[in-house]
């Protein structure tokens, strides 16, 4: 049986599924319910200095839904915790005492002044919490006050504050990064330079989910006005995966533990983050949408998949996909795949034909021998995958790789399996460029 136990920067948890710092972790009542449901750990909702912040009392959320009302993306304008610091600290201490086998990390955000960090670290240390996560990612409300993503967008500040935290505390320190930046490797490198034990990412992405065209105001609208919020949920997963991979394969930060966050909804999402180097994953939107019990499906699904693959521990596949993340110029240009349409599954809607005919390569028929029929023309197909993606029937269109040695009917070039001599291969644009120079 697969063993899901995780040890992340010395913090043990029965499984890699942690709740991210957010409303689900804002109080003892929620966290205890989460632990009862099976979550391996939590990052407590971000604590700040007293007096606590004041949140809006109108709508805090906006959302993007699929046609079936499935929640695809969530936008929020909530701040850090609005509960008194002492109440949170008392509850954290109690929960850690009652649930010693679960990970309990405390998220923090105070002004960029050394004394403010010393003061709060001392108080958190007294609770017996397992570690701290520095919230350098919150993109609204707090950033205007010089905290959150305002810090996360300046690598020098990240390094400075991380260094203070490591200097004034013996707790493991995770630095939570903002995605609202051009190159996520820079803040990760700064966290590493400051002595961070790990990074977590992503926090939410700056967003406006819609505009109310009657009020002429962005939504969510609070008394006629709206402000940008932070976007999360399934929609942000691809952005988060890329950022995690960038840090995992960067020579400067390679080996730095990562907690992956952003749109994790199923065990498979979690496995993907872990394959790209995340030692644990954190979840917010899925828990807020479906309740704490979603973790059971994640635990069962990950365990079943690991059994199927013969992985007995999570370490055996963590980071396994990182060596296969490469830059474009290293892709094999003589790997050729062609689309294939399963005529038994085809419902003859014609979407593949129209997409290919109007916008791509004119490689799908609409009529064959006077009858409505959709077939791939191998001489024109570049294997782009657009038809696969627009087809409404799953597995009706697939991309079939051509065997090595066969001749591509479009380019008339032989198919090569991989390039032993890629650095000098004529199909490598970089090699061609270098040879010309
Ligand atoms: C309503 C709400 C409040 C949040 N508050 C915090 C917070 O206080 N501190 C923090 O670090 N992240 C906060 N987040 C961000 C989440 O921890 C997480 O990084 C983000 O939602 C992406 O994960 P997800 O796609 O699973 O939701 C909040 C997110 C939401 C939706």
CSV table of C-alpha atoms and ligand atoms in Angstrom, one decimal:
chain,number,residue,atom,x,y,z
A,1,UNK,CA,0.0,0.0,0.0
A,2,UNK,CA,1.2,3.5,-0.9
A,3,UNK,CA,2.5,5.5,2.1
A,4,UNK,CA,1.3,9.1,1.7
A,5,UNK,CA,3.2,10.4,4.7
A,6,UNK,CA,5.3,13.5,4.0
A,7,UNK,CA,8.2,15.3,5.6
A,8,UNK,CA,8.5,18.8,4.3
A,9,UNK,CA,11.4,20.9,5.7
A,10,UNK,CA,11.2,18.8,8.8
A,11,UNK,CA,7.4,19.2,9.2
A,12,UNK,CA,5.7,15.9,9.2
A,13,UNK,CA,2.1,15.3,7.9
A,14,UNK,CA,0.1,12.1,7.3
A,15,UNK,CA,-0.4,13.2,3.6
A,16,UNK,CA,0.8,16.0,1.3
A,17,UNK,CA,-2.6,17.7,1.3
A,18,UNK,CA,-2.5,21.0,3.2
A,19,UNK,CA,-5.1,23.7,3.3
A,20,UNK,CA,-3.8,27.0,2.1
A,21,UNK,CA,-3.9,30.2,4.2
A,22,UNK,CA,-7.5,31.5,3.6
A,23,UNK,CA,-11.0,31.4,5.1
A,24,UNK,CA,-10.9,27.6,5.6
A,25,UNK,CA,-8.0,28.1,8.1
A,26,UNK,CA,-9.1,31.2,9.8
A,27,UNK,CA,-10.3,29.7,13.1
A,28,UNK,CA,-10.1,26.6,15.3
A,29,UNK,CA,-13.6,25.5,14.4
A,30,UNK,CA,-12.7,25.2,10.7
A,31,UNK,CA,-9.3,23.7,11.2
A,32,UNK,CA,-10.6,21.0,13.6
A,33,UNK,CA,-13.3,20.1,11.1
A,34,UNK,CA,-10.6,20.0,8.3
A,35,UNK,CA,-8.4,17.7,10.4
A,36,UNK,CA,-11.3,15.4,11.2
A,37,UNK,CA,-12.0,15.2,7.4
A,38,UNK,CA,-8.4,14.1,6.9
A,39,UNK,CA,-6.3,17.1,5.8
A,40,UNK,CA,-2.6,16.5,6.5
A,41,UNK,CA,-1.9,20.1,7.4
A,42,UNK,CA,-3.0,23.7,7.3
A,43,UNK,CA,-1.4,27.1,6.8
A,44,UNK,CA,-3.4,29.3,9.2
A,45,UNK,CA,-5.0,32.4,7.7
A,46,UNK,CA,-2.5,35.2,7.6
A,47,UNK,CA,-2.0,37.0,11.0
A,48,UNK,CA,-1.1,40.6,11.1
A,49,UNK,CA,-0.6,43.2,13.8
A,50,UNK,CA,-3.4,44.4,16.1
A,51,UNK,CA,-5.7,46.2,15.7
A,52,UNK,CA,-7.0,43.7,13.1
A,53,UNK,CA,-7.9,44.8,9.6
A,54,UNK,CA,-11.5,45.6,8.6
A,55,UNK,CA,-13.0,43.7,5.7
A,56,UNK,CA,-15.7,44.9,3.3
A,57,UNK,CA,-19.2,43.8,4.3
A,58,UNK,CA,-20.5,43.6,0.8
A,59,UNK,CA,-19.5,41.0,-1.8
A,60,UNK,CA,-16.0,39.7,-1.4
A,61,UNK,CA,-16.1,37.2,-4.3
A,62,UNK,CA,-16.5,37.2,-8.0
A,63,UNK,CA,-16.4,34.0,-10.2
A,64,UNK,CA,-16.1,32.7,-13.7
A,65,UNK,CA,-18.4,29.7,-14.3
A,66,UNK,CA,-18.5,27.0,-16.9
A,67,UNK,CA,-21.8,26.4,-18.8
A,68,UNK,CA,-22.8,24.0,-16.1
A,69,UNK,CA,-22.1,26.5,-13.3
A,70,UNK,CA,-19.0,24.6,-12.4
A,71,UNK,CA,-16.7,27.1,-10.7
A,72,UNK,CA,-13.7,27.6,-12.9
A,73,UNK,CA,-12.1,30.7,-11.3
A,74,UNK,CA,-12.7,32.6,-8.1
A,75,UNK,CA,-11.8,36.2,-7.4
A,76,UNK,CA,-11.6,37.7,-3.9
A,77,UNK,CA,-11.0,41.0,-2.2
A,78,UNK,CA,-10.7,39.7,1.3
A,79,UNK,CA,-7.8,40.9,3.5
A,80,UNK,CA,-5.7,38.9,6.0
A,81,UNK,CA,-7.5,37.7,9.2
A,82,UNK,CA,-9.8,40.3,10.8
A,83,UNK,CA,-9.8,38.4,14.2
A,84,UNK,CA,-7.8,39.7,17.1
A,85,UNK,CA,-4.2,38.4,17.2
A,86,UNK,CA,-4.5,36.9,20.7
A,87,UNK,CA,-7.6,34.9,19.8
A,88,UNK,CA,-5.8,33.4,16.8
A,89,UNK,CA,-2.7,32.6,18.8
A,90,UNK,CA,-4.7,30.9,21.6
A,91,UNK,CA,-6.6,28.8,19.1
A,92,UNK,CA,-3.4,27.8,17.2
A,93,UNK,CA,-1.8,26.7,20.4
A,94,UNK,CA,-4.8,24.6,21.3
A,95,UNK,CA,-5.1,23.0,17.9
A,96,UNK,CA,-1.5,22.1,17.7
A,97,UNK,CA,-1.7,20.5,21.2
A,98,UNK,CA,-4.8,18.5,20.1
A,99,UNK,CA,-3.6,17.4,16.7
A,100,UNK,CA,0.2,16.8,17.1
A,101,UNK,CA,0.4,14.6,14.0
A,102,UNK,CA,-0.8,17.3,11.6
A,103,UNK,CA,1.2,20.1,10.1
A,104,UNK,CA,0.3,23.6,11.4
A,105,UNK,CA,2.1,26.4,9.8
A,106,UNK,CA,1.2,30.1,10.5
A,107,UNK,CA,1.1,32.6,7.8
A,108,UNK,CA,2.4,36.1,8.7
A,109,UNK,CA,2.2,39.6,7.3
A,110,UNK,CA,3.5,42.6,9.2
A,111,UNK,CA,5.2,45.8,8.0
A,112,UNK,CA,8.7,45.7,6.7
A,113,UNK,CA,10.3,46.7,10.0
A,114,UNK,CA,12.6,44.3,11.9
A,115,UNK,CA,10.9,44.9,15.3
A,116,UNK,CA,7.5,44.1,13.9
A,117,UNK,CA,8.8,40.7,12.7
A,118,UNK,CA,10.6,40.0,16.0
A,119,UNK,CA,7.5,40.7,18.0
A,120,UNK,CA,5.2,38.5,16.0
A,121,UNK,CA,7.7,35.6,15.6
A,122,UNK,CA,8.1,35.5,19.4
A,123,UNK,CA,4.3,35.2,19.8
A,124,UNK,CA,4.0,32.5,17.1
A,125,UNK,CA,6.9,30.5,18.6
A,126,UNK,CA,5.0,30.3,21.9
A,127,UNK,CA,2.1,28.5,20.2
A,128,UNK,CA,4.2,25.4,19.3
A,129,UNK,CA,3.3,25.8,15.6
A,130,UNK,CA,5.5,23.9,13.2
A,131,UNK,CA,6.6,26.8,11.0
A,132,UNK,CA,5.8,30.1,9.5
A,133,UNK,CA,4.9,31.1,6.0
A,134,UNK,CA,5.6,34.7,4.9
A,135,UNK,CA,2.8,36.1,2.9
A,136,UNK,CA,4.5,38.1,0.2
A,137,UNK,CA,1.7,37.5,-2.2
A,138,UNK,CA,-1.6,39.0,-1.3
A,139,UNK,CA,-2.3,41.4,-4.2
A,140,UNK,CA,-5.1,43.6,-2.9
A,141,UNK,CA,-5.7,45.8,0.2
A,142,UNK,CA,-2.5,44.9,2.0
A,143,UNK,CA,-0.2,45.6,-0.9
A,144,UNK,CA,-1.4,49.2,-0.9
A,145,UNK,CA,-0.2,49.4,2.7
A,146,UNK,CA,3.3,48.2,1.6
A,147,UNK,CA,2.9,44.6,2.5
A,148,UNK,CA,1.9,41.3,0.7
A,149,UNK,CA,2.8,41.5,-3.0
A,150,UNK,CA,4.3,44.9,-2.6
A,151,UNK,CA,7.1,43.0,-0.8
A,152,UNK,CA,6.9,40.0,-3.1
A,153,UNK,CA,7.6,42.2,-6.2
A,154,UNK,CA,10.9,43.5,-4.8
A,155,UNK,CA,13.5,40.7,-4.4
A,156,UNK,CA,15.7,42.8,-2.1
A,157,UNK,CA,12.8,43.2,0.4
A,158,UNK,CA,12.1,39.4,0.2
A,159,UNK,CA,15.7,38.7,1.0
A,160,UNK,CA,15.8,41.2,3.8
A,161,UNK,CA,12.7,40.1,5.6
A,162,UNK,CA,13.5,36.4,5.1
A,163,UNK,CA,16.9,37.0,6.7
A,164,UNK,CA,15.3,38.7,9.7
A,165,UNK,CA,12.9,35.8,10.1
A,166,UNK,CA,15.6,33.2,10.0
A,167,UNK,CA,17.8,35.3,12.4
A,168,UNK,CA,15.1,35.8,15.0
A,169,UNK,CA,13.3,32.5,14.9
A,170,UNK,CA,14.2,28.8,15.0
A,171,UNK,CA,11.0,27.8,13.1
A,172,UNK,CA,11.2,26.6,9.5
A,173,UNK,CA,10.3,29.4,7.1
A,174,UNK,CA,8.3,29.1,3.9
A,175,UNK,CA,8.2,32.2,1.6
A,176,UNK,CA,4.9,32.4,-0.3
A,177,UNK,CA,5.4,34.1,-3.7
A,178,UNK,CA,3.2,36.3,-5.8
A,179,UNK,CA,2.5,35.4,-9.4
A,180,UNK,CA,2.1,39.1,-10.2
A,181,UNK,CA,5.6,39.4,-11.5
A,182,UNK,CA,7.4,38.8,-14.8
A,183,UNK,CA,10.0,36.2,-13.8
A,184,UNK,CA,9.1,34.2,-10.7
A,185,UNK,CA,12.7,32.8,-10.5
A,186,UNK,CA,13.9,36.2,-9.2
A,187,UNK,CA,11.8,36.3,-6.0
A,188,UNK,CA,12.5,32.6,-5.4
A,189,UNK,CA,16.2,33.2,-5.7
A,190,UNK,CA,15.9,36.1,-3.2
A,191,UNK,CA,14.0,33.9,-0.7
A,192,UNK,CA,16.8,31.3,-1.1
A,193,UNK,CA,19.5,33.9,-0.6
A,194,UNK,CA,17.7,35.1,2.6
A,195,UNK,CA,17.8,31.6,4.0
A,196,UNK,CA,14.2,30.4,3.3
A,197,UNK,CA,13.7,26.7,4.0
A,198,UNK,CA,11.1,26.5,1.2
A,199,UNK,CA,8.9,28.6,-1.1
A,200,UNK,CA,5.2,28.2,-1.7
A,201,UNK,CA,3.3,29.4,-4.8
A,202,UNK,CA,1.2,30.7,-6.1
A,203,UNK,CA,-0.8,33.3,-4.3
A,204,UNK,CA,-3.7,34.9,-6.2
A,205,UNK,CA,-3.4,36.7,-9.6
A,206,UNK,CA,-4.6,40.3,-10.0
A,207,UNK,CA,-8.0,40.2,-11.7
A,208,UNK,CA,-11.3,41.8,-12.5
A,209,UNK,CA,-13.8,39.0,-13.1
A,210,UNK,CA,-16.4,41.1,-14.9
A,211,UNK,CA,-18.1,44.5,-15.3
A,212,UNK,CA,-21.6,45.2,-14.2
A,213,UNK,CA,-22.9,47.0,-17.3
A,214,UNK,CA,-25.9,48.6,-15.5
A,215,UNK,CA,-23.8,50.0,-12.7
A,216,UNK,CA,-20.8,50.4,-14.9
A,217,UNK,CA,-18.6,49.1,-12.1
A,218,UNK,CA,-16.2,46.1,-11.9
A,219,UNK,CA,-17.6,43.2,-10.0
A,220,UNK,CA,-17.7,42.3,-7.1
A,221,UNK,CA,-19.3,45.8,-6.7
A,222,UNK,CA,-19.3,47.3,-3.2
A,223,UNK,CA,-21.7,50.2,-3.1
A,224,UNK,CA,-21.1,51.2,-6.8
A,225,UNK,CA,-17.3,50.7,-6.9
A,226,UNK,CA,-15.0,47.7,-7.4
A,227,UNK,CA,-11.4,47.0,-6.9
A,228,UNK,CA,-9.1,44.4,-8.5
A,229,UNK,CA,-9.0,41.1,-6.5
A,230,UNK,CA,-7.0,37.9,-6.5
A,231,UNK,CA,-7.8,35.1,-8.9
A,232,UNK,CA,-7.6,31.5,-7.9
A,233,UNK,CA,-9.2,28.1,-8.6
A,234,UNK,CA,-8.9,25.6,-11.5
A,235,UNK,CA,-8.3,28.5,-14.0
A,236,UNK,CA,-4.9,29.4,-12.5
A,237,UNK,CA,-3.4,25.9,-12.3
A,238,UNK,CA,-1.5,26.1,-15.6
A,239,UNK,CA,0.1,29.4,-14.5
A,240,UNK,CA,1.0,27.9,-11.2
A,241,UNK,CA,2.4,24.7,-12.7
A,242,UNK,CA,4.7,26.6,-15.0
A,243,UNK,CA,6.0,28.8,-12.1
A,244,UNK,CA,6.6,25.8,-9.9
A,245,UNK,CA,8.5,24.1,-12.8
A,246,UNK,CA,10.6,27.3,-13.4
A,247,UNK,CA,11.8,27.3,-9.8
A,248,UNK,CA,12.3,23.5,-9.7
A,249,UNK,CA,14.7,23.6,-12.7
A,250,UNK,CA,16.4,26.9,-12.1
A,251,UNK,CA,20.1,26.0,-11.2
A,252,UNK,CA,20.1,28.7,-8.5
A,253,UNK,CA,17.1,27.3,-6.6
A,254,UNK,CA,17.2,23.6,-7.7
A,255,UNK,CA,16.5,21.5,-4.6
A,256,UNK,CA,14.8,24.3,-2.7
A,257,UNK,CA,11.6,22.6,-1.3
A,258,UNK,CA,8.4,23.8,-2.9
A,259,UNK,CA,4.8,23.7,-1.7
A,260,UNK,CA,2.6,23.9,-4.8
A,261,UNK,CA,-0.6,26.0,-4.8
A,262,UNK,CA,-3.1,27.0,-7.4
A,263,UNK,CA,-6.2,25.2,-8.6
A,264,UNK,CA,-5.6,21.9,-6.9
A,265,UNK,CA,-9.0,20.2,-7.1
A,266,UNK,CA,-8.3,16.5,-7.6
A,267,UNK,CA,-5.6,14.0,-6.7
A,268,UNK,CA,-4.3,14.3,-10.3
A,269,UNK,CA,-3.8,18.0,-9.9
A,270,UNK,CA,-1.8,17.3,-6.8
A,271,UNK,CA,0.3,14.6,-8.5
A,272,UNK,CA,1.1,17.0,-11.3
A,273,UNK,CA,2.4,19.6,-8.9
A,274,UNK,CA,4.4,17.0,-7.1
A,275,UNK,CA,5.8,15.6,-10.4
A,276,UNK,CA,7.1,19.1,-11.1
A,277,UNK,CA,8.9,19.3,-7.8
A,278,UNK,CA,6.3,20.2,-5.1
A,279,UNK,CA,6.8,18.3,-1.8
A,280,UNK,CA,3.3,19.2,-0.6
A,281,UNK,CA,0.3,20.9,-2.1
A,282,UNK,CA,-2.0,23.5,-0.7
A,283,UNK,CA,-5.7,23.9,-1.5
A,284,UNK,CA,-8.1,26.7,-1.0
A,285,UNK,CA,-10.8,27.1,-3.7
A,286,UNK,CA,-11.6,23.4,-4.0
A,287,UNK,CA,-12.3,23.2,-0.2
A,288,UNK,CA,-14.3,26.4,-0.4
A,289,UNK,CA,-16.4,25.0,-3.3
A,290,UNK,CA,-16.9,21.4,-2.3
A,291,UNK,CA,-16.2,21.3,1.5
A,292,UNK,CA,-13.5,19.6,3.5
A,293,UNK,CA,-14.4,16.1,2.5
A,294,UNK,CA,-12.9,16.5,-0.9
A,295,UNK,CA,-9.6,15.5,0.7
A,296,UNK,CA,-10.8,11.9,1.0
A,297,UNK,CA,-11.0,11.6,-2.8
A,298,UNK,CA,-7.6,13.2,-3.1
A,299,UNK,CA,-6.1,10.7,-0.6
A,300,UNK,CA,-7.8,7.7,-2.1
A,301,UNK,CA,-7.0,8.7,-5.7
A,302,UNK,CA,-3.4,9.5,-5.1
A,303,UNK,CA,-2.9,6.2,-3.1
A,304,UNK,CA,-4.6,4.2,-5.9
A,305,UNK,CA,-2.5,5.8,-8.6
A,306,UNK,CA,0.7,5.3,-6.6
A,307,UNK,CA,-0.2,1.6,-6.1
A,308,UNK,CA,-0.8,1.2,-9.8
A,309,UNK,CA,2.5,2.8,-10.6
A,310,UNK,CA,4.4,0.9,-7.9
A,311,UNK,CA,5.3,4.0,-5.9
A,312,UNK,CA,5.5,3.2,-2.2
A,313,UNK,CA,6.3,6.7,-1.1
A,314,UNK,CA,5.6,10.2,-2.4
A,315,UNK,CA,9.4,10.9,-2.7
A,316,UNK,CA,9.5,8.3,-5.5
A,317,UNK,CA,7.7,10.5,-8.0
A,318,UNK,CA,8.3,14.0,-6.5
A,319,UNK,CA,10.2,16.0,-9.1
A,320,UNK,CA,10.1,13.1,-11.6
A,321,UNK,CA,8.8,15.4,-14.5
A,322,UNK,CA,11.4,18.2,-13.9
A,323,UNK,CA,14.1,16.7,-16.2
A,324,UNK,CA,11.5,16.7,-19.0
A,325,UNK,CA,10.7,20.4,-18.7
A,326,UNK,CA,12.9,22.0,-21.3
A,327,UNK,CA,13.2,25.1,-23.5
A,328,UNK,CA,11.6,25.2,-26.9
A,329,UNK,CA,14.8,24.9,-28.8
A,330,UNK,CA,15.4,21.5,-27.4
A,331,UNK,CA,12.2,19.9,-28.8
A,332,UNK,CA,12.5,17.2,-31.4
A,333,UNK,CA,11.4,18.8,-34.7
A,334,UNK,CA,11.5,15.4,-36.4
A,335,UNK,CA,8.9,13.9,-34.1
A,336,UNK,CA,5.8,13.7,-36.2
A,337,UNK,CA,2.2,13.1,-35.1
A,338,UNK,CA,-1.0,13.1,-37.2
A,339,UNK,CA,-4.6,13.6,-36.0
A,340,UNK,CA,-6.9,10.6,-36.4
A,341,UNK,CA,-10.7,10.7,-36.2
A,342,UNK,CA,-12.6,7.7,-34.8
A,343,UNK,CA,-15.5,7.5,-37.3
A,344,UNK,CA,-17.6,5.5,-34.8
A,345,UNK,CA,-17.3,8.2,-32.1
A,346,UNK,CA,-17.7,11.2,-34.6
A,347,UNK,CA,-21.0,13.0,-34.2
A,348,UNK,CA,-20.4,14.9,-37.5
A,349,UNK,CA,-20.7,18.3,-35.8
A,350,UNK,CA,-17.9,19.7,-38.1
A,351,UNK,CA,-16.1,21.7,-35.5
A,352,UNK,CA,-12.8,20.1,-36.3
A,353,UNK,CA,-13.2,20.9,-40.0
A,354,UNK,CA,-14.2,24.5,-39.4
A,355,UNK,CA,-11.4,25.1,-36.9
A,356,UNK,CA,-8.8,23.6,-39.3
A,357,UNK,CA,-10.3,25.0,-42.5
A,358,UNK,CA,-10.8,28.6,-41.3
A,359,UNK,CA,-7.9,29.1,-38.9
A,360,UNK,CA,-5.2,26.4,-39.5
A,361,UNK,CA,-4.0,24.0,-42.1
A,362,UNK,CA,-7.0,22.9,-44.2
A,363,UNK,CA,-6.2,19.3,-43.2
A,364,UNK,CA,-9.7,18.0,-42.4
A,365,UNK,CA,-12.4,17.2,-45.0
A,366,UNK,CA,-16.1,17.9,-44.7
A,367,UNK,CA,-17.3,15.7,-47.6
A,368,UNK,CA,-15.9,12.4,-48.8
A,369,UNK,CA,-17.5,10.9,-52.0
A,370,UNK,CA,-20.5,13.2,-51.7
A,371,UNK,CA,-21.2,12.4,-48.1
A,372,UNK,CA,-20.6,14.5,-44.9
A,373,UNK,CA,-17.5,12.9,-43.5
A,374,UNK,CA,-14.6,14.3,-41.5
A,375,UNK,CA,-11.2,12.8,-42.3
A,376,UNK,CA,-7.6,13.9,-41.8
A,377,UNK,CA,-5.5,14.7,-44.8
A,378,UNK,CA,-2.1,13.5,-43.7
A,379,UNK,CA,-0.3,15.5,-46.4
A,380,UNK,CA,-1.6,18.7,-44.8
A,381,UNK,CA,-1.8,17.8,-41.1
A,382,UNK,CA,1.0,19.4,-38.9
A,383,UNK,CA,-0.2,17.6,-35.8
A,384,UNK,CA,-1.1,20.8,-34.0
A,385,UNK,CA,-3.8,19.3,-31.8
A,386,UNK,CA,-6.4,22.1,-32.3
A,387,UNK,CA,-9.0,19.6,-33.7
A,388,UNK,CA,-8.4,17.4,-30.6
A,389,UNK,CA,-9.1,20.4,-28.3
A,390,UNK,CA,-12.2,21.7,-30.1
A,391,UNK,CA,-13.8,18.3,-30.6
A,392,UNK,CA,-16.8,18.0,-28.1
A,393,UNK,CA,-16.4,14.2,-27.9
A,394,UNK,CA,-13.6,12.9,-25.7
A,395,UNK,CA,-11.1,10.6,-27.4
A,396,UNK,CA,-12.9,11.0,-30.8
A,397,UNK,CA,-9.8,12.7,-32.2
A,398,UNK,CA,-6.4,11.6,-31.1
A,399,UNK,CA,-2.8,12.5,-32.2
A,400,UNK,CA,-1.0,9.4,-33.3
A,401,UNK,CA,2.8,9.6,-33.4
A,402,UNK,CA,4.4,8.2,-36.7
A,403,UNK,CA,6.9,5.4,-36.3
A,404,UNK,CA,10.6,6.3,-36.4
A,405,UNK,CA,12.0,5.8,-39.9
A,406,UNK,CA,8.8,6.4,-41.8
A,407,UNK,CA,8.5,9.4,-44.1
A,408,UNK,CA,6.2,12.3,-43.2
A,409,UNK,CA,3.9,12.7,-46.2
A,410,UNK,CA,3.8,16.5,-45.6
A,411,UNK,CA,7.5,17.4,-45.3
A,412,UNK,CA,8.8,14.3,-47.0
A,413,UNK,CA,11.3,14.1,-44.1
A,414,UNK,CA,12.1,10.9,-42.1
A,415,UNK,CA,10.7,10.7,-38.6
A,416,UNK,CA,13.4,10.5,-36.0
A,417,UNK,CA,12.8,9.2,-32.5
A,418,UNK,CA,15.2,11.5,-30.7
A,419,UNK,CA,18.2,13.5,-31.5
A,420,UNK,CA,21.5,12.0,-30.3
A,421,UNK,CA,23.3,14.9,-32.0
A,422,UNK,CA,20.8,17.6,-31.4
A,423,UNK,CA,23.3,20.4,-30.7
A,424,UNK,CA,24.5,20.2,-34.2
A,425,UNK,CA,21.4,18.9,-35.9
A,426,UNK,CA,20.3,20.9,-39.0
A,427,UNK,CA,16.7,21.0,-37.6
A,428,UNK,CA,17.9,22.7,-34.4
A,429,UNK,CA,17.4,26.4,-35.2
A,430,UNK,CA,20.0,27.4,-32.6
A,431,UNK,CA,22.6,25.1,-34.3
A,432,UNK,CA,21.7,26.6,-37.7
A,433,UNK,CA,22.1,30.1,-36.3
A,434,UNK,CA,25.4,29.3,-34.7
A,435,UNK,CA,26.7,27.7,-37.9
A,436,UNK,CA,25.7,30.8,-39.9
A,437,UNK,CA,27.5,33.2,-37.4
B,1,LIG,C1,-11.0,34.3,0.1
B,1,LIG,C2,-9.5,34.1,0.0
B,1,LIG,C3,-8.7,34.6,1.0
B,1,LIG,C4,-7.3,34.3,0.9
B,1,LIG,N1,-6.5,34.8,2.0
B,1,LIG,C5,-5.2,34.5,2.0
B,1,LIG,C6,-4.4,34.9,3.0
B,1,LIG,O1,-4.9,35.5,4.0
B,1,LIG,N2,-3.1,34.6,3.0
B,1,LIG,C7,-2.5,34.0,1.9
B,1,LIG,O2,-1.3,33.7,1.9
B,1,LIG,N3,-3.3,33.6,0.9
B,1,LIG,C8,-4.6,33.8,0.9
B,1,LIG,N4,-5.4,33.4,-0.2
B,1,LIG,C9,-4.7,32.7,-1.3
B,1,LIG,C10,-4.7,31.2,-1.1
B,1,LIG,O3,-4.0,30.8,0.0
B,1,LIG,C11,-4.1,30.5,-2.4
B,1,LIG,O4,-2.8,30.9,-2.5
B,1,LIG,C12,-4.9,30.8,-3.6
B,1,LIG,O5,-6.3,30.8,-3.4
B,1,LIG,C13,-4.6,29.7,-4.7
B,1,LIG,O6,-5.1,28.5,-4.4
B,1,LIG,P1,-6.4,27.8,-4.9
B,1,LIG,O7,-6.4,27.9,-6.4
B,1,LIG,O8,-6.4,26.4,-4.4
B,1,LIG,O9,-7.5,28.6,-4.3
B,1,LIG,C14,-6.8,33.6,-0.1
B,1,LIG,C15,-7.6,33.1,-1.1
B,1,LIG,C16,-8.9,33.3,-1.1
B,1,LIG,C17,-9.8,32.7,-2.1
